[in-house]
Short mmCIF file of C-alpha atoms in Angstrom, two decimals:
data_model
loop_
_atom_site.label_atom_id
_atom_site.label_comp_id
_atom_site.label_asym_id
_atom_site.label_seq_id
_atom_site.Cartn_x
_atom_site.Cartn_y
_atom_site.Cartn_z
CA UNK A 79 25.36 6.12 -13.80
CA UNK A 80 23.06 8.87 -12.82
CA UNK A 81 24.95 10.23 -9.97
CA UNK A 82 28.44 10.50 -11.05
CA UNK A 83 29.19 12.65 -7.96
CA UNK A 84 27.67 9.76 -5.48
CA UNK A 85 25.81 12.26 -3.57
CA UNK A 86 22.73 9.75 -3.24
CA UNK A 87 20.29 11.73 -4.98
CA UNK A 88 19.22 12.53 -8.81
CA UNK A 89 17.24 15.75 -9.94
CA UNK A 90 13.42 14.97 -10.18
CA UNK A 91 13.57 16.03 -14.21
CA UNK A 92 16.36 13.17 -14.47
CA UNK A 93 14.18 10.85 -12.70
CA UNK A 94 10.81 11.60 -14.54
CA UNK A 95 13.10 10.93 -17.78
CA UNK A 96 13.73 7.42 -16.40
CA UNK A 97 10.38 6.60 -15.48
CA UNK A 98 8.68 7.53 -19.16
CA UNK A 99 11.59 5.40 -20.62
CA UNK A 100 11.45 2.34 -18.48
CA UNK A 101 7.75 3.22 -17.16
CA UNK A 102 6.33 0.06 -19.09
CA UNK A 103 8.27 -2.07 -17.13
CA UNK A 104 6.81 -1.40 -13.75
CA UNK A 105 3.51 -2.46 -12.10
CA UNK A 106 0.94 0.79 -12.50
CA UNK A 107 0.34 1.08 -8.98
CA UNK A 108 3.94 1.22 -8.03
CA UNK A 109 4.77 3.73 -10.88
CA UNK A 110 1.79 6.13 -10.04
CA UNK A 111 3.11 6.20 -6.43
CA UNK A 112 6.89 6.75 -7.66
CA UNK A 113 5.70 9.82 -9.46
CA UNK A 114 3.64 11.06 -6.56
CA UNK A 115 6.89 10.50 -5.00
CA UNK A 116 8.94 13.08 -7.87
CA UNK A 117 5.69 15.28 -7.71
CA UNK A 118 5.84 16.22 -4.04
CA UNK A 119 9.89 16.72 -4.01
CA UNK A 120 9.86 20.19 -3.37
CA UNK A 121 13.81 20.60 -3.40
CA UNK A 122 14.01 19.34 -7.23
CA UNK A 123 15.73 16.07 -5.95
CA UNK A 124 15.47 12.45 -5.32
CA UNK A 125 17.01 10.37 -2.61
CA UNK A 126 18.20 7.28 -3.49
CA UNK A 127 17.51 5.78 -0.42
CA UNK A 128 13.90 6.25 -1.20
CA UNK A 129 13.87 4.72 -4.52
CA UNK A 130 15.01 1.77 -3.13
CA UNK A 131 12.87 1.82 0.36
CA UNK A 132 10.14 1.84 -2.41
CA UNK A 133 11.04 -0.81 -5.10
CA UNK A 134 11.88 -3.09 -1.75
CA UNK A 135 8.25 -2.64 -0.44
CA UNK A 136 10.04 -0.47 2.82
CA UNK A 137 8.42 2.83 3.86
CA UNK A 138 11.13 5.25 5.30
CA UNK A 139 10.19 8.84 7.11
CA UNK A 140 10.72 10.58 4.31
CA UNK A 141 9.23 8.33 2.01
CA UNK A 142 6.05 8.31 3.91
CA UNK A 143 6.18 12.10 4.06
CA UNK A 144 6.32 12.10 0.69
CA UNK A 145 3.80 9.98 -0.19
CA UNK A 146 1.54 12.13 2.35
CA UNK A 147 1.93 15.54 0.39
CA UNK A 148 1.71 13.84 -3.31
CA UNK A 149 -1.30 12.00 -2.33
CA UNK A 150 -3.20 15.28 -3.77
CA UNK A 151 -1.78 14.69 -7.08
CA UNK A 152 -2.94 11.25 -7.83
CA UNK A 153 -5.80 11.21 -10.75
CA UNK A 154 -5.60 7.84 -11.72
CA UNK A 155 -8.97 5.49 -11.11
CA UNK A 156 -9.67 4.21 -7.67
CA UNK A 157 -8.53 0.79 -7.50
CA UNK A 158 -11.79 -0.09 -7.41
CA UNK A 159 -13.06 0.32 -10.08
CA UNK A 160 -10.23 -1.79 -12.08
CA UNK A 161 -11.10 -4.56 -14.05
CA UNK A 162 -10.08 -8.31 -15.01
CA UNK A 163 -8.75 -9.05 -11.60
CA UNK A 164 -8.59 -12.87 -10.80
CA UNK A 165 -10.22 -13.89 -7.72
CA UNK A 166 -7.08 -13.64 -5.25
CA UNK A 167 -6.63 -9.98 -6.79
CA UNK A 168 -10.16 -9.19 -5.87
CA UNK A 169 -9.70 -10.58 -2.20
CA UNK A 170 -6.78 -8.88 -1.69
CA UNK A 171 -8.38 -5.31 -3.13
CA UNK A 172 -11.89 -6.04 -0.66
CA UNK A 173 -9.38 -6.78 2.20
CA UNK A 174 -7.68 -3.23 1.72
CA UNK A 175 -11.04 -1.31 1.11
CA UNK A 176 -12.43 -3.58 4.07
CA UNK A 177 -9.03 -1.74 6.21
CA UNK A 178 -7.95 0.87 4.97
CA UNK A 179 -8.90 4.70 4.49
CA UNK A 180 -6.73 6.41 2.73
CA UNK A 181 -6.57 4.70 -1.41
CA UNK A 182 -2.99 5.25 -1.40
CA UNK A 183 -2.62 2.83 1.61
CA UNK A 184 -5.10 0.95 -0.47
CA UNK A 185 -3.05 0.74 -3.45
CA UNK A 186 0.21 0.40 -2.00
CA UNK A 187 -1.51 -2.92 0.43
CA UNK A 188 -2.46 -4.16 -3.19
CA UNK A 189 0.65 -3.78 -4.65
CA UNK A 190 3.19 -5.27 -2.28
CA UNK A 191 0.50 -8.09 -0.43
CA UNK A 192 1.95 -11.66 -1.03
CA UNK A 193 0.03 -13.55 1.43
CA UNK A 194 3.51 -14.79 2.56
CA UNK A 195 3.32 -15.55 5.34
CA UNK A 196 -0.73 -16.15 5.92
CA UNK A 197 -2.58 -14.79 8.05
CA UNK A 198 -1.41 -17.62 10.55
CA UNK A 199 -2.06 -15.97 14.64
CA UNK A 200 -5.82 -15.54 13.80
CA UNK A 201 -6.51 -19.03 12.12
CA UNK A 202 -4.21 -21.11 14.77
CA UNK A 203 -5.79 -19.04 17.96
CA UNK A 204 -9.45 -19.81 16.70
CA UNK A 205 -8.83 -23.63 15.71
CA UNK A 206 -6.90 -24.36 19.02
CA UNK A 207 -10.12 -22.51 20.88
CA UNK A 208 -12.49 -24.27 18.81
CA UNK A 209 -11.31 -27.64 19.54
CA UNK A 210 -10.38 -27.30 23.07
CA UNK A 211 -13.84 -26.07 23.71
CA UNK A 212 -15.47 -28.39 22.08
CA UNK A 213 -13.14 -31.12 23.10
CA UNK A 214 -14.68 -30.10 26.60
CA UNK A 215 -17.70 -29.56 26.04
CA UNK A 216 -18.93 -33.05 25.05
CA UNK A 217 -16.55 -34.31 27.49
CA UNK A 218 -18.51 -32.96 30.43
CA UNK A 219 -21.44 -33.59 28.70
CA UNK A 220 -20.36 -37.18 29.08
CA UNK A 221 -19.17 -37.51 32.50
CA UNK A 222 -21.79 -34.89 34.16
CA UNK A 223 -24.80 -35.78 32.01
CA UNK A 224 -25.14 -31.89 31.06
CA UNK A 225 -24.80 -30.12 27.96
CA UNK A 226 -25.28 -26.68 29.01
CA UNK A 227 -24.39 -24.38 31.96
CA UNK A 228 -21.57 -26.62 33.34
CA UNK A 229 -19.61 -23.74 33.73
CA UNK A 230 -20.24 -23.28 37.54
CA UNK A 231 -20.18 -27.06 37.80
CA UNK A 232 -16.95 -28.41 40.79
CA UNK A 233 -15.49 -30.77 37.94
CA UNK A 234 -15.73 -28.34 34.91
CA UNK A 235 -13.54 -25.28 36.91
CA UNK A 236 -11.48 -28.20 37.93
CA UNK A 237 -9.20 -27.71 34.82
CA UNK A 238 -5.68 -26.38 34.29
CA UNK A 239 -6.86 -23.30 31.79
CA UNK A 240 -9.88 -21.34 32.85
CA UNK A 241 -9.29 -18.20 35.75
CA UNK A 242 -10.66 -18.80 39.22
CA UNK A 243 -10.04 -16.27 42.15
CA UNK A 244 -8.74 -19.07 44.04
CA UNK A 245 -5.68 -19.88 41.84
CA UNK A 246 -5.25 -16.31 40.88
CA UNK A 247 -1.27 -17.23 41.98
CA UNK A 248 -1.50 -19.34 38.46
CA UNK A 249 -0.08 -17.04 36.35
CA UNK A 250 -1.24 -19.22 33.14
CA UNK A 251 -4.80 -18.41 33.66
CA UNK A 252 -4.64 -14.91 32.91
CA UNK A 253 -3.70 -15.81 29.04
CA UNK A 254 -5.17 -19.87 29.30
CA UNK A 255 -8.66 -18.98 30.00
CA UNK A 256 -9.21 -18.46 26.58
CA UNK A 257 -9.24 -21.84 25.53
CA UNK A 258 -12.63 -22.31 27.34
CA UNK A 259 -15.79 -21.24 26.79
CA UNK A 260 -19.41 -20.87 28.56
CA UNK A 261 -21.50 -22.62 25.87
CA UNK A 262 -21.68 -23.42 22.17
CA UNK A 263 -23.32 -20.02 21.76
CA UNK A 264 -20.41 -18.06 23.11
CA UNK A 265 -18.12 -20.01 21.45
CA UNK A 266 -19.73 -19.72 17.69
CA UNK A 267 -20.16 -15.64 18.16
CA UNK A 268 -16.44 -15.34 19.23
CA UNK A 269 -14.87 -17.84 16.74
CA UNK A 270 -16.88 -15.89 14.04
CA UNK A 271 -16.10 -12.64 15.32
CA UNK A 272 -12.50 -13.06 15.25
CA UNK A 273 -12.41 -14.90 12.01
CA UNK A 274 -14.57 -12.08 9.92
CA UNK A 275 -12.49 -9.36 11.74
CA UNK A 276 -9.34 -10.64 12.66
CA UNK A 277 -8.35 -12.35 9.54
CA UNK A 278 -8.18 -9.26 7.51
CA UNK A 279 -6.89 -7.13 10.14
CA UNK A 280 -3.86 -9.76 10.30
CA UNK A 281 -3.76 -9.46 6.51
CA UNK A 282 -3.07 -5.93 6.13
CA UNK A 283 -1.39 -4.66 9.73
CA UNK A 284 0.79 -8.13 10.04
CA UNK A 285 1.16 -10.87 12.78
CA UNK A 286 3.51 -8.95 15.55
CA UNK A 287 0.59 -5.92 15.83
CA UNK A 288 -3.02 -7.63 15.69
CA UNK A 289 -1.43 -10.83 18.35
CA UNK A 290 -0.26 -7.75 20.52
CA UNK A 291 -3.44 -6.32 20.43
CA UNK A 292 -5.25 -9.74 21.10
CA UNK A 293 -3.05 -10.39 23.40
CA UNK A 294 -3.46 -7.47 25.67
CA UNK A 295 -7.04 -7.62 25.34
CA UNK A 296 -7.08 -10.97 27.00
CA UNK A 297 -4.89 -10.27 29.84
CA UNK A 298 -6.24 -6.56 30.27
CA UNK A 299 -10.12 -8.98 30.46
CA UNK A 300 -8.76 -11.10 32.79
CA UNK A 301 -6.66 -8.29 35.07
CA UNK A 302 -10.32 -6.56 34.43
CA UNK A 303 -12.07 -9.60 36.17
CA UNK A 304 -9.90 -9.92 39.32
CA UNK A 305 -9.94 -6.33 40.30
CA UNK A 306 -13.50 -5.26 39.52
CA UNK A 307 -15.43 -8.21 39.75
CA UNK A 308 -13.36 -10.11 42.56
CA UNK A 309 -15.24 -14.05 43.24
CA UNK A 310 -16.08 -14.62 39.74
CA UNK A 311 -13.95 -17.40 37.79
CA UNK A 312 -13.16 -16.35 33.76
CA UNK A 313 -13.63 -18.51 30.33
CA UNK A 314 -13.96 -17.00 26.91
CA UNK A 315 -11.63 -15.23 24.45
CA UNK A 316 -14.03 -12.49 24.62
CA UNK A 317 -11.22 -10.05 26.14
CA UNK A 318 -9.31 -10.21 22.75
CA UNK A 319 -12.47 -10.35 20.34
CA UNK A 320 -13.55 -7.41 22.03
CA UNK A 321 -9.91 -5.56 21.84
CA UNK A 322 -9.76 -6.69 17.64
CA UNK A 323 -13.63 -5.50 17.03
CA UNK A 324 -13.77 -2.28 18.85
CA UNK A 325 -10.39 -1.36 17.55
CA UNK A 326 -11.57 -2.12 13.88
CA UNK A 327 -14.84 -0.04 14.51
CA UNK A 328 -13.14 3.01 16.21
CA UNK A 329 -10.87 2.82 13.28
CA UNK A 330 -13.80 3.07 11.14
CA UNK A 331 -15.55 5.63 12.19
CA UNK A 332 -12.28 8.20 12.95
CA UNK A 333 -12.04 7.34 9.20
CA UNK A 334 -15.50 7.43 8.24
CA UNK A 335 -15.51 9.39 4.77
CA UNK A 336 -12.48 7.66 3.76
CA UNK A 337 -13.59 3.87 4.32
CA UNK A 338 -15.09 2.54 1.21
CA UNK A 339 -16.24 -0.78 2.09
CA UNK A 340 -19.68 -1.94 1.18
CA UNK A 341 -23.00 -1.39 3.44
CA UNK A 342 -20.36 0.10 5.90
CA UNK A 343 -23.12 1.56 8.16
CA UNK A 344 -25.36 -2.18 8.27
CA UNK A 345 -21.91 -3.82 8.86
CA UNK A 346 -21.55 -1.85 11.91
CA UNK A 347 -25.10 -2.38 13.12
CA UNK A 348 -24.92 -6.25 12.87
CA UNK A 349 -21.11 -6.18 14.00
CA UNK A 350 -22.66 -4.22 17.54
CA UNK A 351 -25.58 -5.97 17.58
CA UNK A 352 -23.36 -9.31 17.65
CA UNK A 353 -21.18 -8.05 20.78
CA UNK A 354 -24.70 -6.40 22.17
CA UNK A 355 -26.08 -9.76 22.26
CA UNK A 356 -22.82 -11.70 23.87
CA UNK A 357 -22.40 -9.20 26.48
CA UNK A 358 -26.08 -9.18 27.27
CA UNK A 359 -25.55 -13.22 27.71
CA UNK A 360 -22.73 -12.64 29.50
CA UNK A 361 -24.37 -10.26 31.88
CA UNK A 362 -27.45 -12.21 32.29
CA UNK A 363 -25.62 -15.44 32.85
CA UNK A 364 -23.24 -13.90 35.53
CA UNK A 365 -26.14 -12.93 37.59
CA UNK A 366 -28.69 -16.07 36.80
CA UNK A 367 -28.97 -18.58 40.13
CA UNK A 368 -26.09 -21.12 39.99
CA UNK A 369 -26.93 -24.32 39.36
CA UNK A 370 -23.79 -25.50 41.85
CA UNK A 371 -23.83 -22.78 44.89
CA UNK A 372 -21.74 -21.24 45.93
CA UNK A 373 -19.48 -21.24 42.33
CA UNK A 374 -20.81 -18.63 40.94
CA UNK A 375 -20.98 -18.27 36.83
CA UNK A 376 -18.09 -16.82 34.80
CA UNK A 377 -17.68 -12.58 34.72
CA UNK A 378 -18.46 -10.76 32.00
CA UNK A 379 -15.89 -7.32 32.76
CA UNK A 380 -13.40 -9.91 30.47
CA UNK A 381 -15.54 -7.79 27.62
CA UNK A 382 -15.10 -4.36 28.70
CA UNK A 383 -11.77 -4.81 29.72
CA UNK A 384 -10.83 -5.99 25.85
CA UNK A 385 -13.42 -2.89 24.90
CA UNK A 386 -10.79 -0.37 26.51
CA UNK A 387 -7.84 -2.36 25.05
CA UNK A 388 -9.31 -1.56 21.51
CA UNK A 389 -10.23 2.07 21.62
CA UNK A 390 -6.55 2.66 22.99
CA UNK A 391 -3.54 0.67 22.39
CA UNK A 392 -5.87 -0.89 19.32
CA UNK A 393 -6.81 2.50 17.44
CA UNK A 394 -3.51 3.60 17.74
CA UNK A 395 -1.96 0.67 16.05
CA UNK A 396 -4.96 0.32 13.31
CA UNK A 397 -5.06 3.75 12.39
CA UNK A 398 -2.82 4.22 10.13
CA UNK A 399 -0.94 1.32 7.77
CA UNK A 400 2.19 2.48 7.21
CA UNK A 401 3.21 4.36 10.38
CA UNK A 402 5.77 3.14 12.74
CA UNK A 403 4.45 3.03 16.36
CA UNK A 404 7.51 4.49 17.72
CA UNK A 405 6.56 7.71 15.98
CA UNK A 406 3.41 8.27 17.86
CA UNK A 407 3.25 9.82 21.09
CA UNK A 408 0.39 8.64 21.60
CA UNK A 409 1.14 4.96 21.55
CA UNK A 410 3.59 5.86 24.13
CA UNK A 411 0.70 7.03 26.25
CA UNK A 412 -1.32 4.35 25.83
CA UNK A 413 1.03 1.95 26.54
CA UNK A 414 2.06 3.63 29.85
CA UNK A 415 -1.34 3.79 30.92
CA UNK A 416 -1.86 -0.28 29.91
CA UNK A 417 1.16 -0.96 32.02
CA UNK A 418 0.63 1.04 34.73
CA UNK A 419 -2.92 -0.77 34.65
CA UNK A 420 -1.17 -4.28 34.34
CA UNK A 421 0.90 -3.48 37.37
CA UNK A 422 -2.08 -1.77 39.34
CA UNK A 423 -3.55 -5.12 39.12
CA UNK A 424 -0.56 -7.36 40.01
CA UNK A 425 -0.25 -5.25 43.31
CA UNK A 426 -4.09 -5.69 43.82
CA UNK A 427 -4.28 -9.51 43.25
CA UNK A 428 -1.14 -9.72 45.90
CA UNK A 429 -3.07 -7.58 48.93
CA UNK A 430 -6.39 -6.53 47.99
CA UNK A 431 -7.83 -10.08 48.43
CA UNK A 432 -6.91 -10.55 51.82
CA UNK A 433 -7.17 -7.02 53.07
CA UNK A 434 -10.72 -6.76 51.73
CA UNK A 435 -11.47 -10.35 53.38
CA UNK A 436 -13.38 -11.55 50.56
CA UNK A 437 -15.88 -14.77 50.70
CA UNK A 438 -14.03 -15.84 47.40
CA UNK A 439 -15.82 -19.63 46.35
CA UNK A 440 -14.39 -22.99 47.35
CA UNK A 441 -11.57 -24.14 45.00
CA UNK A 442 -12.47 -26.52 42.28
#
């Protein structure tokens, strides 16, 4: 009706027409970013294309660029400081301002957010940890009469999960390994960790990018482990708590002025003082006298190996919400370096071990 020629674009006068007449019927966030959209057309025109990437919650190139340049002209109030919201609306607005820098992000995460589907990786991963853990736990607590430091006990590293030098051909136990833990202690600061982090990270960036990022962060711990720290067995999903947290505080503090969330600065301090205090038990407990000699307690470079995960491959993928990794030469870098790392460490667990003659300990 509005392009009788079909060219696939309107003039931006002809489109501001349209949205005072049929303004009403659209949700205020999405009109104020359609006319920050008309506002930063500099050719006079509309694309059609971008109309309906918008009213279809899809973000094209040139709708993003858009959005970029009229993000100056936007006067409307912050979306915080809207009222009446009902208690999911006010979840979903702490989850963006919990995420998010930039209030257009903000708005548009507001906007188009359906909880459909759930933030499901997160909540599966920590409930299958929890209970396999546990499960565990009070199993060997049963049979070996011990309810704390079994993990360098013969029967407890006789399992099918955990990492051990000595079955380093298992390829499971690079990813598997997460589904035990040293202790109740290690297992409460991780399951918390990744449920006050993860969660909302899941919520806003998706599924596909937060389990990639977990994901590498446990097998980059565990790759971490067998090259650097060569006769020590690996539990603990620290590698991909570590990859989600440090990736969410880099995130935050390249984005410091914009990031809006409440008691930001204490947040951080208790989030680092958190990992300070597992790492330090980590440490500690990797060097304290075994209970069992010659097993020797579980490693703790599973932390800093999700650590470097996080500030890379992690930032990259958090730092902005509506950018499309292929775009970013950096990811590209990143990801070559992660790879290169990942085969690095094949190569080393197929020679290194025998070249180097190692004193690995006995096989559970």
């Amino acid at each position: 009706q509005f392009d009788p020629d079909n060219t696939g674009y309107i003039s931006t006068e002809k489109f501001r027409s349209l949205l005072q007449r049929h303004g009403s019927e659209l949700d205020p966030h999405k009109l104020e970013v359609l006319l920050a959209l008309a506002d930063s057309n500099s050719e006079g025109r509309i694309c059609y294309q971008d109309f309906v990437n918008l009213m279809s919650n899809k973000r094209s190139n040139s709708f993003r660029q858009a959005i970029l340049q009229g993000n100056r002209r936007l006067c409307s109030k912050a979306l915080l400081e809207e009222t009446g919201l009902s208690l999911s609306q006010r979840l979903i607005r702490h989850v963006a301002y919990e995420t998010l820098p930039r209030e257009i992000d903000r708005k548009w995460y507001y906007d188009s957010y359906t909880c459909c589907p759930p933030p499901w990786f997160m909540i599966t991963i920590t409930l299958v940890e929890a209970s396999t853990s546990v499960a565990f736990f009070l199993y060997n607590g049963v049979v070996l009469d011990r309810f704390v430091l079994q993990v360098s006990h013969p029967l407890y590293l006789k399992n099918a999960l955990l990492y051990h030098p000595q079955l380093r051909a298992q390829a499971w136990r690079y990813l598997t390994y997460i589904f035990m833990h040293a202790g109740i202690e290690h297992l409460g600061l991780n399951v918390v960790l990744q449920l006050l982090v993860g969660v909302p990270l899941e919520m806003v960036h998706g599924a596909a990018r937060i389990s990639f990022v977990y994901v590498a962060g446990v097998v980059a711990g565990s790759l971490a482990v067998s090259v650097a720290d060569m006769t020590a067995p690996v539990v603990g999903s620290s590698g991909g708590v570590y990859a989600l947290v440090s990736a969410h505080l880099a995130n935050i503090v390249m984005n410091w002025s914009g990031m809006k969330c409440q008691f930001k600065l204490l947040r951080m301090a208790v989030a680092l003082i958190c990992m300070s205090f597992e790492f330090g038990r980590a440490v500690w407990l990797r060097f304290h006298p075994s209970v069992y000699p010659p097993c020797p307690h579980p490693s703790f470079m599973a932390h800093l190996g999700g650590v470097m995960v996080g500030i890379t491959l992690g930032v990259i993928i958090l730092r902005n919400y509506e950018q499309r990794l292929q775009d970013q030469t950096l990811w590209w870098i990143f990801l070559s370096i992660y790879v290169i790392f990942v085969l690095f460490a094949i190569f080393w667990n197929i020679f290194a071990y025998s070249l180097l003659d190692l004193k690995l300990p006995p096989p559970p």
